[in-house]
Structures are given as C-alpha cells and as structure tokens.
Short mmCIF file of C-alpha atoms in Angstrom, two decimals:
data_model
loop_
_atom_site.label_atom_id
_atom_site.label_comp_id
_atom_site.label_asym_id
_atom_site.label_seq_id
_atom_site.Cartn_x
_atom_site.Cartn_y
_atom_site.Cartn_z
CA UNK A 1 128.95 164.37 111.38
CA UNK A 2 129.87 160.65 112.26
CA UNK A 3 130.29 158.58 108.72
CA UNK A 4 127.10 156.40 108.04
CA UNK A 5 127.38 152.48 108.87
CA UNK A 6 129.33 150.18 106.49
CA UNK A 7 126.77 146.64 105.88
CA UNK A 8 129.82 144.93 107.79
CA UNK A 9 128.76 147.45 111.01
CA UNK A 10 126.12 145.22 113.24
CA UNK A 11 124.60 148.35 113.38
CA UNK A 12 123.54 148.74 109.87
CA UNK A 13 120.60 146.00 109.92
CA UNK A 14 118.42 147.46 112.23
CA UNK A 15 115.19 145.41 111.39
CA UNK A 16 113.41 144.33 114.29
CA UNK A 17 111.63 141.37 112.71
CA UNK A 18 115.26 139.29 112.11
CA UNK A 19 115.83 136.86 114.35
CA UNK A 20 116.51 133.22 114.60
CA UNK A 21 113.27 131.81 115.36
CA UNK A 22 111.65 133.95 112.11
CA UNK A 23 114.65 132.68 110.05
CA UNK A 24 114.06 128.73 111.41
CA UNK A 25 110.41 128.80 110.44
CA UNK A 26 111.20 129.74 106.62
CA UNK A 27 113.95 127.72 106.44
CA UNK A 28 112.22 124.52 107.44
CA UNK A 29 109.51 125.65 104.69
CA UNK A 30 112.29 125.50 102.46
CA UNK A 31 114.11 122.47 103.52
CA UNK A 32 110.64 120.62 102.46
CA UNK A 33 109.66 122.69 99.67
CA UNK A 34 113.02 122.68 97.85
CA UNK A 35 113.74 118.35 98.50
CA UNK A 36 110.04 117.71 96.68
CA UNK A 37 111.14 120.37 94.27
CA UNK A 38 114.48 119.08 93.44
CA UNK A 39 113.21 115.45 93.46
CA UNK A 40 110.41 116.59 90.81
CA UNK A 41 112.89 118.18 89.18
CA UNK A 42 115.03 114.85 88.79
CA UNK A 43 111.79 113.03 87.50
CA UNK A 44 111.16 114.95 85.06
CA UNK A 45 114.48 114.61 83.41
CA UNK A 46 114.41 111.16 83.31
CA UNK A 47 110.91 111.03 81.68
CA UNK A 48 112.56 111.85 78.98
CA UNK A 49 114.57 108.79 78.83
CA UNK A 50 118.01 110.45 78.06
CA UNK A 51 120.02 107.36 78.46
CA UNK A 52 117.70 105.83 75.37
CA UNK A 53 119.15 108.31 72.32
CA UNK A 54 121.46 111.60 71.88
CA UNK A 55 117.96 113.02 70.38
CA UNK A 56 116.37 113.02 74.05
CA UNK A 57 119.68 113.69 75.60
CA UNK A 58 120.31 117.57 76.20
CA UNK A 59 122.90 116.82 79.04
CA UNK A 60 125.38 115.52 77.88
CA UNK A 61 128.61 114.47 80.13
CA UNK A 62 126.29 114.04 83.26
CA UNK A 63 128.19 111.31 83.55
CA UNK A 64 127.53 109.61 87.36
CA UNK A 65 124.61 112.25 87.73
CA UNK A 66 122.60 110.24 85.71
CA UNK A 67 123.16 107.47 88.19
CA UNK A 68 118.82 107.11 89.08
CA UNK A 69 118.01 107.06 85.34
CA UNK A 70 115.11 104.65 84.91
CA UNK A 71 113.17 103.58 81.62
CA UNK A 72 110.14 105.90 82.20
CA UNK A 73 106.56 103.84 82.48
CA UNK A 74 103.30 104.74 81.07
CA UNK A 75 101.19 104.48 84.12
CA UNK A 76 99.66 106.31 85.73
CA UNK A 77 98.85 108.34 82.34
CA UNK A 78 98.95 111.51 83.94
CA UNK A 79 102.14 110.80 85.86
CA UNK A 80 104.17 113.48 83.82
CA UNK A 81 101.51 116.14 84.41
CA UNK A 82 101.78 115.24 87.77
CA UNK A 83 104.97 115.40 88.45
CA UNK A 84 105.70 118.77 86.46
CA UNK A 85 103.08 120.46 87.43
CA UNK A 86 104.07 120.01 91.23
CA UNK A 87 107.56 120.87 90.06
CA UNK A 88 106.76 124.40 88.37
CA UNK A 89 103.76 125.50 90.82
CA UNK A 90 105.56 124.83 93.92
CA UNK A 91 108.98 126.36 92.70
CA UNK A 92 106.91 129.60 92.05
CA UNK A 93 104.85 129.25 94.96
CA UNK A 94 108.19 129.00 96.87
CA UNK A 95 110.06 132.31 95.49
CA UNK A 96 108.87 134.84 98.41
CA UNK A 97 109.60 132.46 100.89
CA UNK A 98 112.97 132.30 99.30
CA UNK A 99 113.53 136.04 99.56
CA UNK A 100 112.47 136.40 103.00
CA UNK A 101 114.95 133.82 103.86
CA UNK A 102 117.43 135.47 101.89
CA UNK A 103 116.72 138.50 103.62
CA UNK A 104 116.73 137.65 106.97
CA UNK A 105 120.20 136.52 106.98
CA UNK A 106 121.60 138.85 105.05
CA UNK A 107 123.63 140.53 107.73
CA UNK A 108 125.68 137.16 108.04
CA UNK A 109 126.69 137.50 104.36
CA UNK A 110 128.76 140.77 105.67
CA UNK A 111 130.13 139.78 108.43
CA UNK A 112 133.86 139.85 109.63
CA UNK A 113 135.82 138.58 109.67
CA UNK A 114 135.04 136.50 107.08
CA UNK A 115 136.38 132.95 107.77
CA UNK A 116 137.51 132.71 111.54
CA UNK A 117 138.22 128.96 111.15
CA UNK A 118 138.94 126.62 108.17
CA UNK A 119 135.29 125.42 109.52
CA UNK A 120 133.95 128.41 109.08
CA UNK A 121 135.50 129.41 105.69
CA UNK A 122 133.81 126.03 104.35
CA UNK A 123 130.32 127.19 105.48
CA UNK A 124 130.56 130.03 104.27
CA UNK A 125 131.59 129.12 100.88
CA UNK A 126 128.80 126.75 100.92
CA UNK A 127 126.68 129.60 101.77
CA UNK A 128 128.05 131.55 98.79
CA UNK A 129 127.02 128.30 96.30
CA UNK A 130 123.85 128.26 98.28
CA UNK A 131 122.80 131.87 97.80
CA UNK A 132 123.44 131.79 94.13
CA UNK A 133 122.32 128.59 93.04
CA UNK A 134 119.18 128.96 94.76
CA UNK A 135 118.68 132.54 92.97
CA UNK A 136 120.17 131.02 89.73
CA UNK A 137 117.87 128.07 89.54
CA UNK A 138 114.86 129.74 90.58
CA UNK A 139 115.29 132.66 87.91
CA UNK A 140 116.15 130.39 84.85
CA UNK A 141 113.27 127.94 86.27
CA UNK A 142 110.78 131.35 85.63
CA UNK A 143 112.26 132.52 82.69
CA UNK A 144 112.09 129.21 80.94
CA UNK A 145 108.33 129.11 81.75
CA UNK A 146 107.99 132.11 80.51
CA UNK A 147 109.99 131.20 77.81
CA UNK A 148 112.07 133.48 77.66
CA UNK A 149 115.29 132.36 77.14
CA UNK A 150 118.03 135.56 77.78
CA UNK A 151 120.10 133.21 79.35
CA UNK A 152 123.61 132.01 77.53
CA UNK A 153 123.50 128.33 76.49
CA UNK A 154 120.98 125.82 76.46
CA UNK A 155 118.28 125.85 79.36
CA UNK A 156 118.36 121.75 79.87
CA UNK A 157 122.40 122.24 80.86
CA UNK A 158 122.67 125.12 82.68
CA UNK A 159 119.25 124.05 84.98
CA UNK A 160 120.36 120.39 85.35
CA UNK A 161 124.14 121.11 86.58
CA UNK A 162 123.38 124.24 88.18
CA UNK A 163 120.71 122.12 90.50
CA UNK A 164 123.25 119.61 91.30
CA UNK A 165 125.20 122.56 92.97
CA UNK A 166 122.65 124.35 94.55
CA UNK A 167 121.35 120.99 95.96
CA UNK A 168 124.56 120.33 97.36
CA UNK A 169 125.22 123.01 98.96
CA UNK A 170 121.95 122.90 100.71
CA UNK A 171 121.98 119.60 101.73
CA UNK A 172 125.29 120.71 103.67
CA UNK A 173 123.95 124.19 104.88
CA UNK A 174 120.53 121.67 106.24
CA UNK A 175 122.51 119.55 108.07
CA UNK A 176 124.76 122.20 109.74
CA UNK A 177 121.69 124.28 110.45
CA UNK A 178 118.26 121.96 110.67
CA UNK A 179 118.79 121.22 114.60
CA UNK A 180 119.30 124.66 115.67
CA UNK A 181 116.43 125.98 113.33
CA UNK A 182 114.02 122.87 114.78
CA UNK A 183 114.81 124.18 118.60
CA UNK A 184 114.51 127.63 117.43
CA UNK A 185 111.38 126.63 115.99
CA UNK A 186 109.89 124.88 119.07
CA UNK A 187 110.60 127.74 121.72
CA UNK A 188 108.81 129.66 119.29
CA UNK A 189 106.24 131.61 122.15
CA UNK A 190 104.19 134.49 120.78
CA UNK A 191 106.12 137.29 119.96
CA UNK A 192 108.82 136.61 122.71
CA UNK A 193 112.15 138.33 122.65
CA UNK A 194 114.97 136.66 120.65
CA UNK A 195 117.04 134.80 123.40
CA UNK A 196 120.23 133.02 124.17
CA UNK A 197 123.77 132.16 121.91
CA UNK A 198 122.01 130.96 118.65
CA UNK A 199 120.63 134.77 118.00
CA UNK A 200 123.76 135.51 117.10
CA UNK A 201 124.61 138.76 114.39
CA UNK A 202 120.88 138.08 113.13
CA UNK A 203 118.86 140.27 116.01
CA UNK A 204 120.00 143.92 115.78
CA UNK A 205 121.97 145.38 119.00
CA UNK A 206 119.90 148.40 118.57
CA UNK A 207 116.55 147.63 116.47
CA UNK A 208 114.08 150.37 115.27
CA UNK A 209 110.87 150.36 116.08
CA UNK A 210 108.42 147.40 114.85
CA UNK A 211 106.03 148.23 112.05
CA UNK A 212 104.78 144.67 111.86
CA UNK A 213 105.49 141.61 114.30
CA UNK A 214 107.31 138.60 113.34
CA UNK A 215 104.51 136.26 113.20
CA UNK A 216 102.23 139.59 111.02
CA UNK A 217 105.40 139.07 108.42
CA UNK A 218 105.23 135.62 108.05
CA UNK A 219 101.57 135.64 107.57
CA UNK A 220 102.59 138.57 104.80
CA UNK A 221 105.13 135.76 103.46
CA UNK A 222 102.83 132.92 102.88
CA UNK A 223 99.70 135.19 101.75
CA UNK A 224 102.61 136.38 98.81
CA UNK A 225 103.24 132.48 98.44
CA UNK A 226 99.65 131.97 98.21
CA UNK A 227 99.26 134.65 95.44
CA UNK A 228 101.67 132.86 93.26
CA UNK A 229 100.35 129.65 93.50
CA UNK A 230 96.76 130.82 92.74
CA UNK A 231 97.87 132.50 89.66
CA UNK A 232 100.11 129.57 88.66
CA UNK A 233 98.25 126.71 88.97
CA UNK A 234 95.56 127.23 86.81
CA UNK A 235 97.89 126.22 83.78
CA UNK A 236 97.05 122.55 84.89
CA UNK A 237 93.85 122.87 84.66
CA UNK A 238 91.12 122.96 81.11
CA UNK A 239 88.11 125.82 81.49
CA UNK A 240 87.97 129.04 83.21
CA UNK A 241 90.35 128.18 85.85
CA UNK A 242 93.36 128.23 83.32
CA UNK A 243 92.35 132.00 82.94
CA UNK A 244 93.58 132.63 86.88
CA UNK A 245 97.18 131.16 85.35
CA UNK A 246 98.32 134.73 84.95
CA UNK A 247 101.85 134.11 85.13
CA UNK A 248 102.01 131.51 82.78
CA UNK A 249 102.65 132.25 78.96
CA UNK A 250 99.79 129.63 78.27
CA UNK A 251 97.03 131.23 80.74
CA UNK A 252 95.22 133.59 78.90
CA UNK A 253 92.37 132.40 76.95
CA UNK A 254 91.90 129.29 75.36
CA UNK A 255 93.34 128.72 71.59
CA UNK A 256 89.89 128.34 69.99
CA UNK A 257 87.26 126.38 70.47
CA UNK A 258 85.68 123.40 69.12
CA UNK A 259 87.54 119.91 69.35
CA UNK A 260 91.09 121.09 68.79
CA UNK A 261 90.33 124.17 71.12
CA UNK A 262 92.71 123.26 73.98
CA UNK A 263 96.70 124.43 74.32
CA UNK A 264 99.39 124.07 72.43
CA UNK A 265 102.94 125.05 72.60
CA UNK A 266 104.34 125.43 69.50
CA UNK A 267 102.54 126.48 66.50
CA UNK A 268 103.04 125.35 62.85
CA UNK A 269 103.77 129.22 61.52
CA UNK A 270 106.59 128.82 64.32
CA UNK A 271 108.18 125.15 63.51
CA UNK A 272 107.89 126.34 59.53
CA UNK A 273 104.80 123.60 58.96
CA UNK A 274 104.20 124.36 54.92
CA UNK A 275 100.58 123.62 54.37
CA UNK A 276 102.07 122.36 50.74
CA UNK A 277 104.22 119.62 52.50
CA UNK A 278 101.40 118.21 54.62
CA UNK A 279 98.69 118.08 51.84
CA UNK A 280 97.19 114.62 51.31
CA UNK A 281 98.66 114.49 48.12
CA UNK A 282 102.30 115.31 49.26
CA UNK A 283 102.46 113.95 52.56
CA UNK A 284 103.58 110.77 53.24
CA UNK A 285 104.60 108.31 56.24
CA UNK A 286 108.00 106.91 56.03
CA UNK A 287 107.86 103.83 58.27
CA UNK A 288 111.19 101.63 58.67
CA UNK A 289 112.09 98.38 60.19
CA UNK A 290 113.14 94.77 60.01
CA UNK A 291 111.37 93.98 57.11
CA UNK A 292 112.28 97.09 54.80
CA UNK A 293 110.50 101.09 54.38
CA UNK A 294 106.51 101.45 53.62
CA UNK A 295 105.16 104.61 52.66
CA UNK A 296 101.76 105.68 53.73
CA UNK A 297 99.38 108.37 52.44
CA UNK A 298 97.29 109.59 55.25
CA UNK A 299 93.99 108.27 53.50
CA UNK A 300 95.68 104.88 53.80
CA UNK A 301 96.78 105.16 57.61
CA UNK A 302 92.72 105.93 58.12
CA UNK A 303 92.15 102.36 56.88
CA UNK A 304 93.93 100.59 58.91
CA UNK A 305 92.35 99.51 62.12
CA UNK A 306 91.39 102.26 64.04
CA UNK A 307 91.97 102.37 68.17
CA UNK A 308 91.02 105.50 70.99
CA UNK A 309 93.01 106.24 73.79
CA UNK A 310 92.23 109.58 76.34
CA UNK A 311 95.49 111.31 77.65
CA UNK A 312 96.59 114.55 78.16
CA UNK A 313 99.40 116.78 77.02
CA UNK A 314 101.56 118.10 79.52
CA UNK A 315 104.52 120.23 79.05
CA UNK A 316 107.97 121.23 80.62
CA UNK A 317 106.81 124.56 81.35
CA UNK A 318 104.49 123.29 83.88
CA UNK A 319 100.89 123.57 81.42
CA UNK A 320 99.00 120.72 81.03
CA UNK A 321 95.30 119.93 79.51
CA UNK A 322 92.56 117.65 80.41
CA UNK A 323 92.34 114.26 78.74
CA UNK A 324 91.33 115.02 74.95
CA UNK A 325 90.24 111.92 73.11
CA UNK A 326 93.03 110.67 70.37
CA UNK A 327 91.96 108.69 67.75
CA UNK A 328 94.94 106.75 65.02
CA UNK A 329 96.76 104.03 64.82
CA UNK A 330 98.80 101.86 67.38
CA UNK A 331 102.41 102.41 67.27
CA UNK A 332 102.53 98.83 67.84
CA UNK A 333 100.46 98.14 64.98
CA UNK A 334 102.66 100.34 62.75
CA UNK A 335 105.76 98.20 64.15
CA UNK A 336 104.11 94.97 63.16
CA UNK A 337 103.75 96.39 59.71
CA UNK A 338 107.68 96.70 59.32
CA UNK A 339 108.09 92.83 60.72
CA UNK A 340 108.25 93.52 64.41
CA UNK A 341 105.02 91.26 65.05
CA UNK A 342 106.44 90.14 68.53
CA UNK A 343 107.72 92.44 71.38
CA UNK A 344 107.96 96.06 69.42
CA UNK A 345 111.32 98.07 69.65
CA UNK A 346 112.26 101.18 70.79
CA UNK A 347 111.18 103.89 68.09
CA UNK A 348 112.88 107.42 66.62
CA UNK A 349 110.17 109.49 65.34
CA UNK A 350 111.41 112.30 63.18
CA UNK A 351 108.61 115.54 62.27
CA UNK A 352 108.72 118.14 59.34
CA UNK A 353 109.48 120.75 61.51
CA UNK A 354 112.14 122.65 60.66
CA UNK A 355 113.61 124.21 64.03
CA UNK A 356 113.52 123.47 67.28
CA UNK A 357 115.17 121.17 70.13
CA UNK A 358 113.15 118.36 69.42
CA UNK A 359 112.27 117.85 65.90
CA UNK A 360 113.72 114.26 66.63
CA UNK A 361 112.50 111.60 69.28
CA UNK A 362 112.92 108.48 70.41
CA UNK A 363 110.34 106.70 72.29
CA UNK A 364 111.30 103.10 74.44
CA UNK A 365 109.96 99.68 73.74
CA UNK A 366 107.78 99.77 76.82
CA UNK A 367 106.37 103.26 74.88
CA UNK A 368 105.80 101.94 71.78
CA UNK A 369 104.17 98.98 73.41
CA UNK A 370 101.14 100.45 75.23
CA UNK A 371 97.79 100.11 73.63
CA UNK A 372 97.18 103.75 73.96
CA UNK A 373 100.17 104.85 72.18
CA UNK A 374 98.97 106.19 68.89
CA UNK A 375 99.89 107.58 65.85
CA UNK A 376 96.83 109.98 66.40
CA UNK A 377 95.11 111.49 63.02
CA UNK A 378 92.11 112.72 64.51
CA UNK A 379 91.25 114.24 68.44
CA UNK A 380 87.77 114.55 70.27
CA UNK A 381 86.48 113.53 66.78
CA UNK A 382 87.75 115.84 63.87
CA UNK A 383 91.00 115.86 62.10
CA UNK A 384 93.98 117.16 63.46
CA UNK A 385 94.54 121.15 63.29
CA UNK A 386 97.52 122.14 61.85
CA UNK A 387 98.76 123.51 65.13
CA UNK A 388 97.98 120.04 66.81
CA UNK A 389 100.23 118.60 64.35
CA UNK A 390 98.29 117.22 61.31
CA UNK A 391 98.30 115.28 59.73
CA UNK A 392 99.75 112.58 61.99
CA UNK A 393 101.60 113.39 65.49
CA UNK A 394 102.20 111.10 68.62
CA UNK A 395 100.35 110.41 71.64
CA UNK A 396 101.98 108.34 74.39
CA UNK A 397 100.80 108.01 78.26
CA UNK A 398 102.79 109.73 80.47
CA UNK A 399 105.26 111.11 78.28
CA UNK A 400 106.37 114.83 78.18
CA UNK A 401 105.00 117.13 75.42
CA UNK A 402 107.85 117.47 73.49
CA UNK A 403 108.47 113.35 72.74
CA UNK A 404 104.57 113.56 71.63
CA UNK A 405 105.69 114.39 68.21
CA UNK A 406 104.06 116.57 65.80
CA UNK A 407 103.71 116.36 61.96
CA UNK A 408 105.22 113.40 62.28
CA UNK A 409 107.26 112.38 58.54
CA UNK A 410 109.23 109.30 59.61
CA UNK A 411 109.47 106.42 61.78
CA UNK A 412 112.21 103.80 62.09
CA UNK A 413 112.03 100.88 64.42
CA UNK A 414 114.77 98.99 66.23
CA UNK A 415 117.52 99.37 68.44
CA UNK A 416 118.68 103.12 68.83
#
C-alpha cells in the first residue's frame, strides 16, 4: 500500500473550490475590511489621549508609533461610539472571511522548497507575520470583548504592537498580491475553470469532486459574516435590539429598569465601592487648583448651578447606549472654583475604586472645557445608582467609557 500524501505533496489539497479567482475575491474583502479596521483601531487609541498623562498611557515605549497622536475633540458627541463600534462589529463580522482566506491558501504555506530566491524567502516570511498576526489580533480582539483576558500581559500592549506587525506585513503581502488578485477578480466568468500561470499550487492537479461551487461557498462565507454581524451589533444599540448582541458579554438583557436601567461595565461590588465611603456624610469632593483644595459634600455640589447635557457611554469592548440625560455640574465651573476662571486646564480625576486599569484619568483642556462636560450627580432625572457611579462620576462628549470616571473622590487642575 503506497504511503498517504505528506501536506508538502500537491496532491494532498484536493479541494476543488481553491483557486485564484475564489482566493482574489476574499482577499480584496479583506484588503478593505482590515485598512477601516486598523484605522479604527488607531482612533480609538488616541481618544484616549495617551500623550496627555502616564494614567491614560498603557503603551508605553511606542515611541515613533505614536507619530498621528492628536488631542481628541468632543464633537461629534458620539464620535467614540462611532468609531468603536465600527471597529469591534466589523472585526467580528470579518473573522470567516478571514478563515476562508486562510484556508484557501493553505497549500502555499507547505510548499517546497521553501525559499527559492532571497525574494521569495522575504514573502514568505512576511506571509508567516501575516498569518499570525492576523490570527493573533483577531483572537485577543474577541477575547478582550468578551473579556476574557487568558492572554499573558496587558491587552492595550500586546493588541497595539502586535497590530503594527500584522499591518505591516499586510500592507507588503497587498502590494505584492492586489494586481494579480484585481485581474483574477475581473476574469471572474461564472464558474469557469481556473486558467493560466497565476493558478499556480492553489488549484489541485487532481481535484475531487465538487460538493458546492465556488461562487455557492462564497455566498456560504458572507451569509457566516452576516451571522456575526447581526448578533454583534446590537451592543450599539438601547431596547430589544441589544438582546440580538449574543456574542457580546453586555447583550443579554438590560441591567434594570427605570432611569439608571441602561449598561454598565463595571459594577461597584467589582471596583470594591463601600456603600460606607460614599454616604453623604462620609463622602467628600477633593477639588485642587491654583487657588488651593475645597472640599465638597455632595448636598453642596447640588447647590451649585445646575447644567444638562445628553451623551452616551460607549466602551472599548465595542457596547455603547443611547443618549441618557446627565444632570451635575460643569467641570469648567468646578475649575473656576479652584481660580482657573479663564481658559480651564487639563484635569486628573482620581475615583474610590480600588482596582482596576483606570481608577486614574486625565481629561485635556479642550475636555474640561465643553459645556456638556459634567460632574454628573443625577441621570434621566434620579440620583446616580451605585453601579453608575454615585455619588458623582464624569460625563464628557466623545470620550471612551473608561476616562468617564466613576465615584469620582478627587480632582486636581493644571498642567499634568
């Protein structure tokens, strides 16, 4: 009995449905797909103005990858939720179209010999970085919406460098392969035989028998795309549409109901909130700046002049909510309190939590500036719940969750 063919045999891969023209089409799905979802990816890191404080700064030693950092504005108010939300629902949206293309060249990963030029070795060690920084970023990318975080190190890190990478290595593979796949693409006739010198070790010398054609498996590709994104995107989304989010930690139903019914992240049980520490009789506001340190009950904060501003939260993990109405004082106010009466400065907001990644902030001048940026003590018009962060958190357009500080204990204005 003749041995059984090694992977490296062209024998072995005896799929009918590989071929250049079915590899072209996903890979110029990709080449858009993963650009917007790198470029998201990007914006989101600098919404959280890194290059402000080491508190918002969980890269550190990017050095010249930092290079497009820009202070992040408040407008549009729902720019963040924008921007995130694209990032996480296409990313998932994009995983089977990332396995099919995965799979359909596999049989060039085992080929031989392996590097017949010094050309050749470099693509296909920029095919190795581009295999596994694709599947690395797109599996810590789910896991950290899942939050699950198995993964050695710090998320932030390992995401950030390991998309610098994987970027770079497809921006090479792209421009090595995007003419070839574009042709491949335009010949593409019905369910026409794979033809001429660019079919290469992808089409099979001696296929078995089609199950399914080519254009029957890319149809099965993009209805598995579709899938994901309908049970993704729903986390963006208030109401019974957030229900469909069933692969998001946050889509099941809502947390409550009532005016402080809408989703959270973290909870106070979680970040070690002691109902003793944030009673109206301990709690106080520490609030620092040019002029010296006032202290402020909570009763006293609720007579100070009172302003409204509707935003959302939106979070890292993709979730966002609808606007809810915040109701507190302006940060702006609270810096002319502590002699910055003129242009307000930038602004480190520290909480009583007691864990956690970000139990420090800091929030830019432009931040702090902005009408609607509140010290909120009340939303959709009750008090604060607990896990909403009473009894004072932040509220700032635009920004990502985790600078909208809850149970807020301290604030100190001026230069960071």
């Amino acid at each position: 009995m003749p041995a059984p063919p090694l992977p490296t045999s062209p024998g072995f891969w005896r799929s009918p449905l590989r071929g250049p023209r079915f590899t072209s089409v996903l890979g110029l799905v990709l080449l858009v797909g993963i650009t917007v979802v790198f470029v998201t990816g990007l914006v989101s890191y600098a919404a959280y103005n890194p290059d402000l404080s080491p508190v918002n700064d969980k890269t550190p030693g990017k050095g010249i990858l930092g290079f497009y950092l820009f202070a992040w504005p408040t407008d549009p108010h729902w720019l963040y939720r924008l921007t995130q939300g694209v990032h996480v629902t296409l990313g998932i949206t994009l995983i089977p179209v990332l396995l099919a293309k995965l799979w359909s060249v596999v049989p060039r990963l085992f080929a031989l010999p392996p590097a017949r030029s010094l050309a050749h070795a470099l693509e296909r060690i920029s095919l190795l970085l581009l295999v596994g920084g694709g599947l690395f970023e797109f599996v810590t990318g789910v896991l950290n919406i899942q939050l699950d975080y198995v993964f050695p190190g710090s998320f932030y890190p390992l995401h950030f460098y390991g998309a610098w990478v994987f970027f770079a290595a497809f921006v090479a593979h792209a421009a090595l392969k995007t003419p070839a796949a574009v042709r491949n693409v335009r010949r593409l006739r019905g369910e026409g035989d794979e033809e001429g010198h660019e079919a290469g070790d992808l089409v099979s010398p001696r296929p078995d028998a089609p199950t399914v054609s080519r254009r029957g498996a890319l149809w099965f590709v993009g209805g598995g795309s579709l899938l994901l994104f309908a049970t993704t995107v729903g986390q963006g989304f208030d109401g019974p549409l957030r229900r469909t989010a069933l692969l998001a930690p946050h889509g099941g139903a809502d947390p409550g109901s009532g005016p402080n019914g809408f989703q959270i992240n973290k909870t106070a049980a979680y970040a070690g909130i002691d109902a003793a520490r944030t009673s109206e009789d301990a709690w106080r506001l520490v609030v620092t700046g040019r002029t010296g340190t006032v202290r402020l009950s909570r009763a006293q904060l609720a007579r100070l002049p009172l302003y409204s501003s509707a935003l959302p939260i939106a979070c890292v993990e993709g979730w966002s909510t609808s606007d809810q109405w915040w109701r507190g004082v302006r940060l702006r106010d609270l810096a002319a309190l502590v002699g910055h009466d003129d242009d307000p400065p930038d602004l480190l907001v520290e909480s009583l939590q007691r864990r956690g990644a970000f139990r420090h902030a800091a929030l830019r001048a432009n931040q702090v500036a902005d009408p609607r940026s509140l010290l909120a003590l009340y939303v959709n018009g009750e008090d604060l719940s607990p896990d909403h962060g009473y009894p004072a958190r932040v509220i700032v357009p635009a920004a990502p969750g985790v600078l909208n500080t809850k149970w807020v204990a301290r604030m100190t204005f001026g230069d960071l």
